[in-house]
Amino acid sequence: MSYIQFLGAAGGVTGSKHLINTDGPSGKSGIQVLVDCGLFQGQKEWRERNWADLPIPVREIDAVILTHAHLDHSGWIPRLVKQGFHGPVYATPATIDLCSILLPDSGHLQEEDAAFANKHHYSKHSPALPLYTMQEAQQCLTLFRPVAFGETKGLTDELQFRFVRAAHILGSGMAEVMLTTKGRTSRLLFTGDIGRVRDGYPQVGCVVCPGPTEGENCDLLVMESTYGNRQHPHDDPRPELAALIRTTIARGGSVVVPAFAVERTQKFLFILKELMETGAIPHVPVHTDSPMAIKAVQIFLKHEEEFSEETKAQIAKYGSPLEWPNFYFDTTQDDSKKINESKYPCIIVSASGMVTGGRVLHHLMHRLPNPKNLVLFIGFQAPGTRGSTIKDGGSEVKMLGQTVPIRAQVAALDQFSDHADTPELLEWLHTFPQPPRETFLVHGEPAAASQLRDTMIKDLRWNVQVAAYRQKVDVG
Ligand SMILES: [Zn+2]
């Protein structure tokens, strides 16, 4: 009996990992495939799941199908390889390029975390070890195999798949899997993360083409539910953004923008460029302070086929962001330190996006105590992170061993999400020619997933369930 099993992103939004097994629990003669292989992130009890063994021997897994490069979908691949996996990892060319910077960076962070735990003796394991190292992450990249959008890839007579567009980030796809067992074919659709839907809110600053592929037809749907109980603001963020920046610069302050180094940062730079060129904000220096800043921009420029028409027009008009006057890409720690010595107003875009680590900590330590400055959030801040403490009006925040007073102005714009919200998801689901036999919701906090289930049952009258961790579902 073939089944799928939810090994992550069930009951939460991280650790996406779905096993397809065509040969029962022992997994000896059929095919075993993982769709996504992501890291659990966030609170400790989630992160500890990264150390748990999979329910089948890792060596028996034949392949990984990867929907996109975000670490909560890709970041466990080096661990899988470390445990003996040696099959192919199928992904789109842009996803492979993004993984070539994100996975080694993740290995580097794992090593830093282990070193920090050893220095401060707070791990119950002695010595604390990294989940995988930067070198191990680099080595696993040799297993990646490109599959273009629309190309059908047959793994065996039983299993074929292809990627269709998810429009979430550069290279992101949904995996359509055709599974044939005992002469019967089942069509499975794994959405990965779903981007903004074309006919919804106008895509201000969206670098990639908006709109997931419409008219999908499947027997079993495994769908994300991150925004299953929320709606994004639908107004144009640019006037408010320009006003915030103008006011800050006029009082002699600088703007610090915590942002994830890949995708969100590139998106934001294009908006800043447009605001400068149209005279909406002054021409002040913009520092993108990230060790992988230049590589990330180069990867974006390499995949022009993914761009929205607006982005193509901007590049045709202004050229590569790497050559824009006043835009600086700071890759070394010395570059980074020099920004703090500058007395003049500037805009600093730096990771991590939720202020959980990275160079943005140094910038915030310098700029938070001064009311002239502005800290601007352009992404979701998970509860418990420093980002949420600052965003929610805290008076002080601990970072780098110090307590830093928060006197700078703090603002947040919530329009830049890369996930479809509930109305957009419903709009996309309405393009299906017929209901799937079953739908399982993954990748959502429990309240979001259960509300989306209720909404889908009411609005579409589909058979919808919220997936449970390690739950098995028979297919074919
Ligand atoms: Zn994602």
PDB file of C-alpha atoms in Angstrom, residues 245-449:
ATOM      1  CA  ILE A 245      12.269  57.840   5.003  1.00  0.00           C
ATOM      2  CA  ARG A 246      11.978  61.570   4.175  1.00  0.00           C
ATOM      3  CA  THR A 247      11.092  62.510   7.765  1.00  0.00           C
ATOM      4  CA  THR A 248      13.948  60.450   9.210  1.00  0.00           C
ATOM      5  CA  ILE A 249      16.537  61.934   6.858  1.00  0.00           C
ATOM      6  CA  ALA A 250      15.231  65.475   7.445  1.00  0.00           C
ATOM      7  CA  ARG A 251      15.923  65.141  11.185  1.00  0.00           C
ATOM      8  CA  GLY A 252      19.428  63.786  10.484  1.00  0.00           C
ATOM      9  CA  GLY A 253      18.667  60.159  11.289  1.00  0.00           C
ATOM     10  CA  SER A 254      19.321  56.882   9.501  1.00  0.00           C
ATOM     11  CA  VAL A 255      16.979  54.042   8.576  1.00  0.00           C
ATOM     12  CA  VAL A 256      17.721  50.444   9.595  1.00  0.00           C
ATOM     13  CA  VAL A 257      15.724  47.783   7.762  1.00  0.00           C
ATOM     14  CA  PRO A 258      16.076  44.223   9.085  1.00  0.00           C
ATOM     15  CA  ALA A 259      15.431  42.003   6.044  1.00  0.00           C
ATOM     16  CA  PHE A 260      16.183  38.495   4.908  1.00  0.00           C
ATOM     17  CA  ALA A 261      19.205  38.701   2.557  1.00  0.00           C
ATOM     18  CA  VAL A 262      17.577  36.840  -0.297  1.00  0.00           C
ATOM     19  CA  GLU A 263      14.419  37.982  -2.094  1.00  0.00           C
ATOM     20  CA  ARG A 264      13.050  40.489   0.452  1.00  0.00           C
ATOM     21  CA  THR A 265      16.231  42.585   0.260  1.00  0.00           C
ATOM     22  CA  GLN A 266      16.289  42.573  -3.550  1.00  0.00           C
ATOM     23  CA  LYS A 267      12.618  43.505  -3.638  1.00  0.00           C
ATOM     24  CA  PHE A 268      13.183  46.416  -1.277  1.00  0.00           C
ATOM     25  CA  LEU A 269      16.198  47.741  -3.219  1.00  0.00           C
ATOM     26  CA  PHE A 270      14.128  47.997  -6.394  1.00  0.00           C
ATOM     27  CA  ILE A 271      11.508  50.018  -4.523  1.00  0.00           C
ATOM     28  CA  LEU A 272      14.133  52.360  -3.028  1.00  0.00           C
ATOM     29  CA  LYS A 273      15.647  52.901  -6.472  1.00  0.00           C
ATOM     30  CA  GLU A 274      12.263  53.798  -7.917  1.00  0.00           C
ATOM     31  CA  LEU A 275      11.507  56.187  -5.019  1.00  0.00           C
ATOM     32  CA  MET A 276      14.863  57.920  -5.519  1.00  0.00           C
ATOM     33  CA  GLU A 277      14.512  58.211  -9.280  1.00  0.00           C
ATOM     34  CA  THR A 278      11.021  59.665  -8.995  1.00  0.00           C
ATOM     35  CA  GLY A 279      12.183  62.180  -6.398  1.00  0.00           C
ATOM     36  CA  ALA A 280      10.011  60.719  -3.622  1.00  0.00           C
ATOM     37  CA  ILE A 281      13.059  60.291  -1.338  1.00  0.00           C
ATOM     38  CA  PRO A 282      16.499  61.976  -1.370  1.00  0.00           C
ATOM     39  CA  HIS A 283      19.571  60.269  -2.859  1.00  0.00           C
ATOM     40  CA  VAL A 284      21.194  58.991   0.357  1.00  0.00           C
ATOM     41  CA  PRO A 285      23.630  56.075   0.530  1.00  0.00           C
ATOM     42  CA  VAL A 286      21.932  52.654   0.684  1.00  0.00           C
ATOM     43  CA  HIS A 287      24.019  49.919   2.296  1.00  0.00           C
ATOM     44  CA  THR A 288      23.081  46.297   1.764  1.00  0.00           C
ATOM     45  CA  ASP A 289      25.095  44.786   4.553  1.00  0.00           C
ATOM     46  CA  SER A 290      25.275  41.044   4.127  1.00  0.00           C
ATOM     47  CA  PRO A 291      28.120  38.642   3.343  1.00  0.00           C
ATOM     48  CA  MET A 292      26.011  37.127   0.567  1.00  0.00           C
ATOM     49  CA  ALA A 293      24.544  40.378  -0.771  1.00  0.00           C
ATOM     50  CA  ILE A 294      26.423  40.480  -4.067  1.00  0.00           C
ATOM     51  CA  LYS A 295      25.962  36.772  -4.800  1.00  0.00           C
ATOM     52  CA  ALA A 296      22.237  37.056  -4.142  1.00  0.00           C
ATOM     53  CA  VAL A 297      21.893  39.960  -6.603  1.00  0.00           C
ATOM     54  CA  GLN A 298      23.968  38.072  -9.198  1.00  0.00           C
ATOM     55  CA  ILE A 299      21.672  35.053  -8.894  1.00  0.00           C
ATOM     56  CA  PHE A 300      18.639  37.276  -9.353  1.00  0.00           C
ATOM     57  CA  LEU A 301      20.102  38.881 -12.476  1.00  0.00           C
ATOM     58  CA  LYS A 302      20.935  35.451 -13.926  1.00  0.00           C
ATOM     59  CA  HIS A 303      17.275  34.374 -13.842  1.00  0.00           C
ATOM     60  CA  GLU A 304      15.604  37.092 -15.851  1.00  0.00           C
ATOM     61  CA  GLU A 305      13.044  34.536 -17.121  1.00  0.00           C
ATOM     62  CA  GLU A 306      11.451  34.698 -13.659  1.00  0.00           C
ATOM     63  CA  PHE A 307      11.027  38.471 -13.501  1.00  0.00           C
ATOM     64  CA  SER A 308       7.808  40.419 -13.562  1.00  0.00           C
ATOM     65  CA  GLU A 309       7.412  42.904 -16.439  1.00  0.00           C
ATOM     66  CA  GLU A 310       7.982  45.785 -13.977  1.00  0.00           C
ATOM     67  CA  THR A 311      11.325  44.340 -12.852  1.00  0.00           C
ATOM     68  CA  LYS A 312      12.437  43.736 -16.458  1.00  0.00           C
ATOM     69  CA  ALA A 313      11.575  47.363 -17.273  1.00  0.00           C
ATOM     70  CA  GLN A 314      13.474  48.637 -14.207  1.00  0.00           C
ATOM     71  CA  ILE A 315      16.609  46.673 -15.115  1.00  0.00           C
ATOM     72  CA  ALA A 316      16.382  47.872 -18.727  1.00  0.00           C
ATOM     73  CA  LYS A 317      16.151  51.461 -17.434  1.00  0.00           C
ATOM     74  CA  TYR A 318      18.620  51.498 -14.540  1.00  0.00           C
ATOM     75  CA  GLY A 319      20.924  48.493 -15.213  1.00  0.00           C
ATOM     76  CA  SER A 320      22.280  46.134 -12.565  1.00  0.00           C
ATOM     77  CA  PRO A 321      21.693  47.110  -8.922  1.00  0.00           C
ATOM     78  CA  LEU A 322      25.380  46.328  -8.389  1.00  0.00           C
ATOM     79  CA  GLU A 323      26.204  49.427 -10.448  1.00  0.00           C
ATOM     80  CA  TRP A 324      23.590  51.862  -9.201  1.00  0.00           C
ATOM     81  CA  PRO A 325      25.219  55.014  -7.784  1.00  0.00           C
ATOM     82  CA  ASN A 326      24.736  55.369  -3.992  1.00  0.00           C
ATOM     83  CA  PHE A 327      23.972  51.650  -3.565  1.00  0.00           C
ATOM     84  CA  TYR A 328      26.726  49.807  -1.706  1.00  0.00           C
ATOM     85  CA  PHE A 329      27.024  46.074  -1.169  1.00  0.00           C
ATOM     86  CA  ASP A 330      29.082  45.460   1.929  1.00  0.00           C
ATOM     87  CA  THR A 331      30.515  41.988   2.099  1.00  0.00           C
ATOM     88  CA  THR A 332      33.362  42.202   4.634  1.00  0.00           C
ATOM     89  CA  GLN A 333      33.147  42.925   8.362  1.00  0.00           C
ATOM     90  CA  ASP A 334      35.306  46.028   7.842  1.00  0.00           C
ATOM     91  CA  ASP A 335      32.769  47.411   5.342  1.00  0.00           C
ATOM     92  CA  SER A 336      30.082  46.703   7.888  1.00  0.00           C
ATOM     93  CA  LYS A 337      31.900  48.539  10.696  1.00  0.00           C
ATOM     94  CA  LYS A 338      32.499  51.599   8.508  1.00  0.00           C
ATOM     95  CA  ILE A 339      28.738  52.100   8.155  1.00  0.00           C
ATOM     96  CA  ASN A 340      28.544  52.662  11.903  1.00  0.00           C
ATOM     97  CA  GLU A 341      31.226  55.358  11.752  1.00  0.00           C
ATOM     98  CA  SER A 342      29.234  57.360   9.214  1.00  0.00           C
ATOM     99  CA  LYS A 343      27.696  60.513  10.728  1.00  0.00           C
ATOM    100  CA  TYR A 344      25.406  61.187   7.763  1.00  0.00           C
ATOM    101  CA  PRO A 345      21.939  59.794   7.116  1.00  0.00           C
ATOM    102  CA  CYS A 346      21.847  56.525   5.243  1.00  0.00           C
ATOM    103  CA  ILE A 347      19.639  53.490   4.731  1.00  0.00           C
ATOM    104  CA  ILE A 348      20.957  50.151   5.990  1.00  0.00           C
ATOM    105  CA  VAL A 349      19.345  46.892   4.843  1.00  0.00           C
ATOM    106  CA  SER A 350      20.732  43.959   6.801  1.00  0.00           C
ATOM    107  CA  ALA A 351      19.855  40.430   7.981  1.00  0.00           C
ATOM    108  CA  SER A 352      18.502  38.671   9.853  1.00  0.00           C
ATOM    109  CA  GLY A 353      14.963  39.774   9.099  1.00  0.00           C
ATOM    110  CA  MET A 354      13.663  38.946  12.602  1.00  0.00           C
ATOM    111  CA  VAL A 355      16.811  40.257  14.376  1.00  0.00           C
ATOM    112  CA  THR A 356      17.616  36.756  15.640  1.00  0.00           C
ATOM    113  CA  GLY A 357      21.285  37.168  14.627  1.00  0.00           C
ATOM    114  CA  GLY A 358      23.549  38.502  11.894  1.00  0.00           C
ATOM    115  CA  ARG A 359      25.008  41.931  11.220  1.00  0.00           C
ATOM    116  CA  VAL A 360      21.755  43.797  11.792  1.00  0.00           C
ATOM    117  CA  LEU A 361      22.420  43.359  15.536  1.00  0.00           C
ATOM    118  CA  HIS A 362      25.431  45.704  15.369  1.00  0.00           C
ATOM    119  CA  HIS A 363      23.509  48.325  13.409  1.00  0.00           C
ATOM    120  CA  LEU A 364      20.584  48.224  15.809  1.00  0.00           C
ATOM    121  CA  MET A 365      22.868  48.419  18.830  1.00  0.00           C
ATOM    122  CA  HIS A 366      24.282  51.660  17.394  1.00  0.00           C
ATOM    123  CA  ARG A 367      21.055  53.182  16.111  1.00  0.00           C
ATOM    124  CA  LEU A 368      18.281  52.067  18.496  1.00  0.00           C
ATOM    125  CA  PRO A 369      19.200  54.423  21.399  1.00  0.00           C
ATOM    126  CA  ASN A 370      18.882  57.572  19.241  1.00  0.00           C
ATOM    127  CA  PRO A 371      15.351  58.968  18.607  1.00  0.00           C
ATOM    128  CA  LYS A 372      16.511  60.509  15.297  1.00  0.00           C
ATOM    129  CA  ASN A 373      16.730  57.050  13.687  1.00  0.00           C
ATOM    130  CA  LEU A 374      14.040  54.806  12.245  1.00  0.00           C
ATOM    131  CA  VAL A 375      13.830  51.017  12.455  1.00  0.00           C
ATOM    132  CA  LEU A 376      11.566  49.791   9.693  1.00  0.00           C
ATOM    133  CA  PHE A 377      10.198  46.238   9.553  1.00  0.00           C
ATOM    134  CA  ILE A 378       9.100  44.909   6.157  1.00  0.00           C
ATOM    135  CA  GLY A 379       8.524  41.281   7.149  1.00  0.00           C
ATOM    136  CA  PHE A 380       6.671  39.081   9.618  1.00  0.00           C
ATOM    137  CA  GLN A 381       8.148  39.046  13.159  1.00  0.00           C
ATOM    138  CA  ALA A 382       7.583  35.709  14.890  1.00  0.00           C
ATOM    139  CA  PRO A 383       6.566  35.908  18.562  1.00  0.00           C
ATOM    140  CA  GLY A 384       9.548  35.618  20.900  1.00  0.00           C
ATOM    141  CA  THR A 385      12.087  37.087  18.472  1.00  0.00           C
ATOM    142  CA  ARG A 386      13.948  40.362  19.135  1.00  0.00           C
ATOM    143  CA  GLY A 387      12.198  41.726  16.064  1.00  0.00           C
ATOM    144  CA  SER A 388       8.803  41.294  17.710  1.00  0.00           C
ATOM    145  CA  THR A 389      10.050  42.902  20.960  1.00  0.00           C
ATOM    146  CA  ILE A 390      11.149  46.003  19.026  1.00  0.00           C
ATOM    147  CA  LYS A 391       8.113  46.084  16.724  1.00  0.00           C
ATOM    148  CA  ASP A 392       5.619  45.654  19.577  1.00  0.00           C
ATOM    149  CA  GLY A 393       6.816  48.755  21.433  1.00  0.00           C
ATOM    150  CA  GLY A 394       9.298  47.290  23.939  1.00  0.00           C
ATOM    151  CA  SER A 395      11.415  49.819  25.853  1.00  0.00           C
ATOM    152  CA  GLU A 396      14.629  47.805  25.671  1.00  0.00           C
ATOM    153  CA  VAL A 397      16.050  44.728  23.995  1.00  0.00           C
ATOM    154  CA  LYS A 398      18.948  42.420  24.818  1.00  0.00           C
ATOM    155  CA  MET A 399      21.555  41.881  22.116  1.00  0.00           C
ATOM    156  CA  LEU A 400      25.251  40.995  22.014  1.00  0.00           C
ATOM    157  CA  GLY A 401      25.382  40.726  25.803  1.00  0.00           C
ATOM    158  CA  GLN A 402      23.952  44.224  26.390  1.00  0.00           C
ATOM    159  CA  THR A 403      20.594  45.762  27.188  1.00  0.00           C
ATOM    160  CA  VAL A 404      19.884  48.335  24.495  1.00  0.00           C
ATOM    161  CA  PRO A 405      17.251  51.070  25.071  1.00  0.00           C
ATOM    162  CA  ILE A 406      14.744  51.478  22.237  1.00  0.00           C
ATOM    163  CA  ARG A 407      14.398  55.216  21.602  1.00  0.00           C
ATOM    164  CA  ALA A 408      14.441  55.226  17.786  1.00  0.00           C
ATOM    165  CA  GLN A 409      11.171  55.486  15.882  1.00  0.00           C
ATOM    166  CA  VAL A 410       9.822  52.035  14.987  1.00  0.00           C
ATOM    167  CA  ALA A 411       7.509  51.398  12.021  1.00  0.00           C
ATOM    168  CA  ALA A 412       6.266  48.353  10.122  1.00  0.00           C
ATOM    169  CA  LEU A 413       4.853  47.823   6.639  1.00  0.00           C
ATOM    170  CA  ASP A 414       3.013  44.539   6.160  1.00  0.00           C
ATOM    171  CA  GLN A 415       2.406  44.656   2.399  1.00  0.00           C
ATOM    172  CA  PHE A 416       5.534  42.823   1.270  1.00  0.00           C
ATOM    173  CA  SER A 417       4.549  39.242   2.121  1.00  0.00           C
ATOM    174  CA  ASP A 418       5.538  36.477  -0.315  1.00  0.00           C
ATOM    175  CA  HIS A 419       2.593  34.285   0.774  1.00  0.00           C
ATOM    176  CA  ALA A 420      -0.944  34.425  -0.580  1.00  0.00           C
ATOM    177  CA  ASP A 421      -3.435  35.418   2.134  1.00  0.00           C
ATOM    178  CA  THR A 422      -6.784  33.672   2.678  1.00  0.00           C
ATOM    179  CA  PRO A 423      -8.826  35.511  -0.017  1.00  0.00           C
ATOM    180  CA  GLU A 424      -5.992  34.977  -2.514  1.00  0.00           C
ATOM    181  CA  LEU A 425      -5.744  31.255  -1.659  1.00  0.00           C
ATOM    182  CA  LEU A 426      -9.489  30.861  -2.196  1.00  0.00           C
ATOM    183  CA  GLU A 427      -9.263  32.735  -5.474  1.00  0.00           C
ATOM    184  CA  TRP A 428      -6.568  30.299  -6.636  1.00  0.00           C
ATOM    185  CA  LEU A 429      -8.473  27.228  -5.405  1.00  0.00           C
ATOM    186  CA  HIS A 430     -11.536  28.359  -7.364  1.00  0.00           C
ATOM    187  CA  THR A 431      -9.507  27.848 -10.582  1.00  0.00           C
ATOM    188  CA  PHE A 432      -9.388  24.058  -9.953  1.00  0.00           C
ATOM    189  CA  PRO A 433     -11.744  22.360 -12.471  1.00  0.00           C
ATOM    190  CA  GLN A 434     -12.859  19.855  -9.819  1.00  0.00           C
ATOM    191  CA  PRO A 435     -12.311  19.283  -6.090  1.00  0.00           C
ATOM    192  CA  PRO A 436      -9.453  17.020  -5.011  1.00  0.00           C
ATOM    193  CA  ARG A 437     -10.663  13.830  -3.319  1.00  0.00           C
ATOM    194  CA  GLU A 438      -8.803  14.906  -0.187  1.00  0.00           C
ATOM    195  CA  THR A 439      -6.951  18.030   0.918  1.00  0.00           C
ATOM    196  CA  PHE A 440      -4.430  18.160   3.771  1.00  0.00           C
ATOM    197  CA  LEU A 441      -3.335  21.485   5.175  1.00  0.00           C
ATOM    198  CA  VAL A 442       0.291  21.833   6.280  1.00  0.00           C
ATOM    199  CA  HIS A 443       2.689  24.727   7.002  1.00  0.00           C
ATOM    200  CA  GLY A 444       0.434  26.764   9.275  1.00  0.00           C
ATOM    201  CA  GLU A 445       0.118  27.503  12.989  1.00  0.00           C
ATOM    202  CA  PRO A 446      -2.770  25.407  14.392  1.00  0.00           C
ATOM    203  CA  ALA A 447      -5.190  28.378  14.496  1.00  0.00           C
ATOM    204  CA  ALA A 448      -4.389  29.381  10.889  1.00  0.00           C
ATOM    205  CA  ALA A 449      -4.658  25.830   9.525  1.00  0.00           C
TER     206      ALA A 449
END
